[in-house]
CSV table of C-alpha atoms in Angstrom, one decimal:
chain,number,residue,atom,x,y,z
P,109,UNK,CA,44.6,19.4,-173.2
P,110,UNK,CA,45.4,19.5,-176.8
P,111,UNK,CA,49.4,18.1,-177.1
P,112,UNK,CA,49.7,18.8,-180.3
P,113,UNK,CA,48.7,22.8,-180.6
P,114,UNK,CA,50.9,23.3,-176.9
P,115,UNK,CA,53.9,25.2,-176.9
P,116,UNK,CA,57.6,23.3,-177.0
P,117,UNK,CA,58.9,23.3,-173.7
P,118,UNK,CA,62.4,24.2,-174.0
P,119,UNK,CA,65.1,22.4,-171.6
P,120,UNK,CA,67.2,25.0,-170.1
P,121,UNK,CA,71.1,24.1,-171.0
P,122,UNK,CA,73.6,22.5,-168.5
P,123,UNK,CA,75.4,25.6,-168.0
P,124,UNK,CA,72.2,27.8,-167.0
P,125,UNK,CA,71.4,25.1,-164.7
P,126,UNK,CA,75.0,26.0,-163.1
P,127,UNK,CA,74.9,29.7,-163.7
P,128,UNK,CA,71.8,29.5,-161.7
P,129,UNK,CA,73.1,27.4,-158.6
P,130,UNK,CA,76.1,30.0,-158.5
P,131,UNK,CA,74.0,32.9,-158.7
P,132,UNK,CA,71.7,31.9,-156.1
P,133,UNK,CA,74.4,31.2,-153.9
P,134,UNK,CA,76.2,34.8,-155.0
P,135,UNK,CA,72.4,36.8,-154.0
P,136,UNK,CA,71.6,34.4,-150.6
P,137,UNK,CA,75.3,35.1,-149.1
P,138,UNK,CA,76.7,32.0,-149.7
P,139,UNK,CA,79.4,33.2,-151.8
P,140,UNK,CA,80.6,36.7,-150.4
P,141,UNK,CA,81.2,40.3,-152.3
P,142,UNK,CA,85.0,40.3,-152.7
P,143,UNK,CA,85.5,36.3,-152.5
P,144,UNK,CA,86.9,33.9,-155.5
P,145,UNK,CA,85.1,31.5,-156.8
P,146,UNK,CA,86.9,28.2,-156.2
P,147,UNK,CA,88.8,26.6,-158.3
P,148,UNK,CA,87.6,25.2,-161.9
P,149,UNK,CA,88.8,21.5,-161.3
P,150,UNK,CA,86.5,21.8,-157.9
P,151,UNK,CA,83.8,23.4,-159.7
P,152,UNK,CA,83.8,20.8,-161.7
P,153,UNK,CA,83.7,18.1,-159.3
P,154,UNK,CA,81.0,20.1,-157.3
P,155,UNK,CA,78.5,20.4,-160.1
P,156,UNK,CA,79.5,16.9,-162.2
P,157,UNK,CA,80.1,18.7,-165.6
P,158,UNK,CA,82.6,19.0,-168.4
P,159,UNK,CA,85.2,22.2,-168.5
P,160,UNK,CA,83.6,23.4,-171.5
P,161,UNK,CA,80.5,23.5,-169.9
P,162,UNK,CA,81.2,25.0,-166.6
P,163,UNK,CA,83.3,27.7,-168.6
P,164,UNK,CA,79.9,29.2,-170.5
P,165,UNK,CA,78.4,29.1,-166.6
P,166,UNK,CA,81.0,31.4,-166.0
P,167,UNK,CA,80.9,33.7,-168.6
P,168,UNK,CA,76.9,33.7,-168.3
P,169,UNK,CA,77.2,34.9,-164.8
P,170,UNK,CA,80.3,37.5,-166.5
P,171,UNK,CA,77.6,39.2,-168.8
P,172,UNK,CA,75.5,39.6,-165.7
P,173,UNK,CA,78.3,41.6,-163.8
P,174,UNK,CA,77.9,39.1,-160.9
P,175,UNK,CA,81.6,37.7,-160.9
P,176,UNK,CA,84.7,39.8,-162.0
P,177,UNK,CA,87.1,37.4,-164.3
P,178,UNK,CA,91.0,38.4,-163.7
P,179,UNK,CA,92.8,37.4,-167.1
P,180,UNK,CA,96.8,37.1,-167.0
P,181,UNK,CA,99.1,35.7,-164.5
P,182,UNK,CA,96.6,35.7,-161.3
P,183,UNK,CA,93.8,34.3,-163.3
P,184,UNK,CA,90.5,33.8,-161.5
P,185,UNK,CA,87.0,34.6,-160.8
P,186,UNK,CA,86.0,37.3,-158.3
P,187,UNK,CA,82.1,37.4,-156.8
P,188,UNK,CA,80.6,40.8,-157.4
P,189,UNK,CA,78.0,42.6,-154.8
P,190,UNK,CA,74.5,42.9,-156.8
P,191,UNK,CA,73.8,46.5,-157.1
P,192,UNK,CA,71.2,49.0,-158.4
P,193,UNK,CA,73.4,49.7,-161.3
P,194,UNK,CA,73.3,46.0,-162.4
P,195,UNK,CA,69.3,46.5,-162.8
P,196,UNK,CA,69.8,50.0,-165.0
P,197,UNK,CA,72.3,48.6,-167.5
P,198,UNK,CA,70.4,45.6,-167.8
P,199,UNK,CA,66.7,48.0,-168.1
P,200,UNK,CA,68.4,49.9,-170.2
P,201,UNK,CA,69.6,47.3,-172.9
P,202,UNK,CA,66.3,45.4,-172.9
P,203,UNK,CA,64.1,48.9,-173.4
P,204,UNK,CA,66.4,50.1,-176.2
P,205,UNK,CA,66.3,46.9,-178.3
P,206,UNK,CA,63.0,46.9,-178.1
P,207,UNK,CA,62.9,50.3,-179.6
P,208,UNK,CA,61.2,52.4,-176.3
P,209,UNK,CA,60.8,56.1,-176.4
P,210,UNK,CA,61.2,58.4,-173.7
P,211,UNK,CA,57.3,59.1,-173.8
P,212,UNK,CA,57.1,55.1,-173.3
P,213,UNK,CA,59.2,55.0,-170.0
P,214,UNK,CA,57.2,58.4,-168.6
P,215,UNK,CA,53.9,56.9,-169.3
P,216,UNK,CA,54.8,53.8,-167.3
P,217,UNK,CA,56.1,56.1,-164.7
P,218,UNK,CA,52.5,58.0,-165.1
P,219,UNK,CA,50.7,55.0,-164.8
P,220,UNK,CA,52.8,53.5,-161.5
P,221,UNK,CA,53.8,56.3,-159.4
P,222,UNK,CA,50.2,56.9,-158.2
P,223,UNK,CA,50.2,53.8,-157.2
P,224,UNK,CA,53.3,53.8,-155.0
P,225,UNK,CA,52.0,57.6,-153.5
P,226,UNK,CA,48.8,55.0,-152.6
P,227,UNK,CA,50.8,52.2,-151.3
P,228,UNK,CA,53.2,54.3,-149.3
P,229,UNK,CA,50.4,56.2,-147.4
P,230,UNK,CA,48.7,52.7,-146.8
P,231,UNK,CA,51.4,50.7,-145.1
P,232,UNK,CA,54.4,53.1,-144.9
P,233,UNK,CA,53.3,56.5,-144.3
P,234,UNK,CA,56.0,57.6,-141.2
P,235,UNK,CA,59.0,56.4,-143.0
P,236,UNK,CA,57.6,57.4,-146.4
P,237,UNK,CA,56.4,60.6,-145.5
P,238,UNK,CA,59.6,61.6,-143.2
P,239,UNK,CA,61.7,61.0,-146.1
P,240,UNK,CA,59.8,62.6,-148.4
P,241,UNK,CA,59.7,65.9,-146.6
P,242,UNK,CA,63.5,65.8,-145.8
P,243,UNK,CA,63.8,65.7,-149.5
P,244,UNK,CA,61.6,68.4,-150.0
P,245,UNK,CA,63.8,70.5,-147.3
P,246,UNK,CA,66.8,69.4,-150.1
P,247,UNK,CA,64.9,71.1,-153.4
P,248,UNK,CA,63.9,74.3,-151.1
P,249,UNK,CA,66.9,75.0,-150.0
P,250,UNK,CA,68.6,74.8,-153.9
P,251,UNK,CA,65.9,76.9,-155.3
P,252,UNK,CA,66.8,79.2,-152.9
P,253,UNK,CA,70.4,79.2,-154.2
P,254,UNK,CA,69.2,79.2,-157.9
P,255,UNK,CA,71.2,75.5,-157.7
P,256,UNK,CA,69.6,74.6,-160.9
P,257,UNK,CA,71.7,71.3,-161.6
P,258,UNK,CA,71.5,70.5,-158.1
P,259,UNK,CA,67.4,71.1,-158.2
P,260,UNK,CA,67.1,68.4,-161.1
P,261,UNK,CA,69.0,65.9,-159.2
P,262,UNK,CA,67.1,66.4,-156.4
P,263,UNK,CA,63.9,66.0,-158.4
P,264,UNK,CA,64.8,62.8,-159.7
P,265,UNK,CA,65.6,61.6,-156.0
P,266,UNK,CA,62.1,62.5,-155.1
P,267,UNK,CA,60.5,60.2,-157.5
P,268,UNK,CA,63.4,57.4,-156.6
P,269,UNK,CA,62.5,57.6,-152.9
P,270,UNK,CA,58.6,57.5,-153.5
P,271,UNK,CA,58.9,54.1,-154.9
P,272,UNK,CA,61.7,53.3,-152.9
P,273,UNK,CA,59.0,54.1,-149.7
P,274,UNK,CA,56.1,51.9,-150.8
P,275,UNK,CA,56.8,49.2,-149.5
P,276,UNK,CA,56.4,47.3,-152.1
P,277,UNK,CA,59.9,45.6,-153.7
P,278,UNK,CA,58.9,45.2,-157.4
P,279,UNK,CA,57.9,49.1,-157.1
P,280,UNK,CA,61.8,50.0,-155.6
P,281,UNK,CA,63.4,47.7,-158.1
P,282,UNK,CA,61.4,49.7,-161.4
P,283,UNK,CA,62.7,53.1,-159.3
P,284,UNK,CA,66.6,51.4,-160.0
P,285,UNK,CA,66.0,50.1,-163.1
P,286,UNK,CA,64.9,53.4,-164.8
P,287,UNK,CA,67.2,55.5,-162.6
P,288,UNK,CA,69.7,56.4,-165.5
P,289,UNK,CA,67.1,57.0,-168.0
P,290,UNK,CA,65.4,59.0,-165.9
P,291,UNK,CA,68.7,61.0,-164.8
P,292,UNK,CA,69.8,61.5,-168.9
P,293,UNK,CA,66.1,62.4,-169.8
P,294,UNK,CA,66.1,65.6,-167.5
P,295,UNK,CA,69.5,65.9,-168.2
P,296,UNK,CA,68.5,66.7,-172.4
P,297,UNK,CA,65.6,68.1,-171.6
P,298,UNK,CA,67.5,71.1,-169.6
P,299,UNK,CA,70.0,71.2,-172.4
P,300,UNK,CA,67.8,72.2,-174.4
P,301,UNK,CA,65.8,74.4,-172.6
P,302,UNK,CA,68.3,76.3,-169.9
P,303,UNK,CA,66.9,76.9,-167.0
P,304,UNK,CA,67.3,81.3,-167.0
P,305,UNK,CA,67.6,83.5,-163.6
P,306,UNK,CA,63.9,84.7,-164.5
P,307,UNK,CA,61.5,85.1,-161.3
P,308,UNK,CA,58.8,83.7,-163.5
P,309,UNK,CA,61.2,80.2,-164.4
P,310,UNK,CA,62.1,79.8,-160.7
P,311,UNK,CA,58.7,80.2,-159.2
P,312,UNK,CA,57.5,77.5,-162.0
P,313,UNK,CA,60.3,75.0,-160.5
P,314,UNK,CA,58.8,76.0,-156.8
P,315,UNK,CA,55.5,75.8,-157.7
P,316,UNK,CA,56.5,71.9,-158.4
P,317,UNK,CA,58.3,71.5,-155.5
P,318,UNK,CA,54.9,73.3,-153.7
P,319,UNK,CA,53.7,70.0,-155.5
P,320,UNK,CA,55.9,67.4,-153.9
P,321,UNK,CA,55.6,68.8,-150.3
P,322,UNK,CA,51.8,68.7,-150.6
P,323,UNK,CA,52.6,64.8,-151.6
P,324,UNK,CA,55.0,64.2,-148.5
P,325,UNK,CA,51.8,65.6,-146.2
P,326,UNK,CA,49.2,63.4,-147.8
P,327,UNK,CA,51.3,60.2,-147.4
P,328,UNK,CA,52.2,61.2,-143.9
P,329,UNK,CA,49.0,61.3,-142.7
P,330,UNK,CA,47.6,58.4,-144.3
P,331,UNK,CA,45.4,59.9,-146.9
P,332,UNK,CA,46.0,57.0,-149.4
P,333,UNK,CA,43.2,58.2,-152.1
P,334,UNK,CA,43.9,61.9,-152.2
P,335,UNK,CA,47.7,60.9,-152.4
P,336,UNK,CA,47.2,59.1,-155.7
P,337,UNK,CA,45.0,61.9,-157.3
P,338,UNK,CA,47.9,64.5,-156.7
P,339,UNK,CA,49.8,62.7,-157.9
P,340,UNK,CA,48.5,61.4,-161.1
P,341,UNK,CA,47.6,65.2,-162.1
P,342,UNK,CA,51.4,66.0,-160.8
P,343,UNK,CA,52.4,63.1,-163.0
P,344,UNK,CA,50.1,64.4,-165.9
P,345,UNK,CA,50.5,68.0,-165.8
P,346,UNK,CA,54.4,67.6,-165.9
P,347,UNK,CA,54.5,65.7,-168.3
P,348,UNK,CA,53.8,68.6,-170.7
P,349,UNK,CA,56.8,69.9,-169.6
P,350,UNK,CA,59.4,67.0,-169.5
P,351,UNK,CA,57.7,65.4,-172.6
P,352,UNK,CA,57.8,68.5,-174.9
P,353,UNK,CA,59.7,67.9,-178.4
P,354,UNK,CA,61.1,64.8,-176.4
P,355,UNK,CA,58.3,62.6,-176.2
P,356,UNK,CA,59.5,60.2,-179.3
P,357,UNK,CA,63.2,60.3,-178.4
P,358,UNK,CA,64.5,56.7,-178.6
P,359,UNK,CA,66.1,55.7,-175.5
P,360,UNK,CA,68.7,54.3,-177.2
P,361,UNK,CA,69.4,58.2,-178.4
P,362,UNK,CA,69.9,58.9,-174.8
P,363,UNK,CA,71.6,55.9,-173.8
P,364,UNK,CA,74.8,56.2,-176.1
């Protein structure tokens, strides 16, 4: 191994080292949703630290939304419950620093779904499939009222309870992290093209909903390969729809 051409290995701080034994405590149960952290002068003790710090553990752990600080006369540190939110803000930061486009997120989602529609008619196809189809019911009956803010909502919770279904974690997680750019996405894309009372627009929104039904009966019955080529061309073919004029959007643009 050549020493000299290796990377530095860089020493995590004093306070990570702390933010992390909290935080692992706050995500296994230790520490409770609703619970104060105990006191500083205990923390202090606990951990064998200086004030200063234990202090930037704690406002590590702040920017991470995992404890709630209380400034003022009943000063203190409140533990926080993790939630799916926590993972959008924090997608949502990372993909608009680094400049992402709404064309970037749906071709990730192009690339991944398939796979979930695989892995959920593999190992999970009851659940999966049972969910699926009640979500279906959901979109049917708002197309039949012409619901169509309530149709787009239900759309996105489609795709969220695909990956959601897999069984597979990682998959779920991506489903919560991209949830609110998801959600704003369809949200400018029906700005700017309202939906009109049309036969011809309504029976295009149906023939996608034909789409995810046929989905929900493929991963029912366990027909992992043929649920993963719908789905791709599903993926494919509406992305001409959802992409068009958008495609380059930052997501910091929708974001704001």
């Amino acid at each position: 191994m050549n020493l000299a051409a290796s990377q530095t290995v860089r020493i995590p701080k004093t306070a990570e080292l702390v933010a992390g034994r909290i935080r692992k405590a706050i995500i296994t149960g230790e520490l409770q949703a609703g619970d104060n952290l105990p006191p500083e002068a205990q923390l202090i003790t606990k951990f064998e630290v200086s004030r200063p710090t234990l202090r930037e553990a704690i406002r590590i752990l702040e920017s991470e939304n995992l404890i709630l600080i209380s400034r003022g006369a009943r000063r203190g540190a409140t533990i926080l419950q993790p939630t799916a939110d926590m993972i959008s803000r924090s997608a949502g930061v990372a993909l608009q620093a680094h400049g992402a486009t709404i064309g970037d997120v749906y071709q990730a989602r192009t690339l991944l779904e398939p796979q979930a529609a695989r892995l959920a008619a593999e190992i999970n196809p009851v659940e999966a499939g049972k969910a699926l189809h009640a979500q279906v019911a959901v979109e049917l009956a708002l197309a039949d009222k012409r619901d169509a803010a309530g149709l787009q909502h239900a759309t996105g919770r489609f795709h969220r309870i695909l990956l959601e279904k897999s069984g597979n974690i990682t998959l779920a997680m991506f489903a919560y992290a991209l949830d609110d750019i998801v959600s704003r996405h369809q949200e400018m894309v029906y700005r700017r093209r309202p939906v009109d009372d049309s036969e011809p627009r309504w029976a295009q929104m149906r023939y996608g909903i034909k789409s995810h039904e046929r989905l929900a009966g493929l991963i029912s019955r366990g027909e992992a390969a043929a649920a993963e080529q719908h789905w791709s061309r599903h993926m494919v073919n509406a992305g001409k729809f959802w992409l068009d004029e958008v495609a380059q959007t930052a997501v910091i643009d929708i974001l704001e």
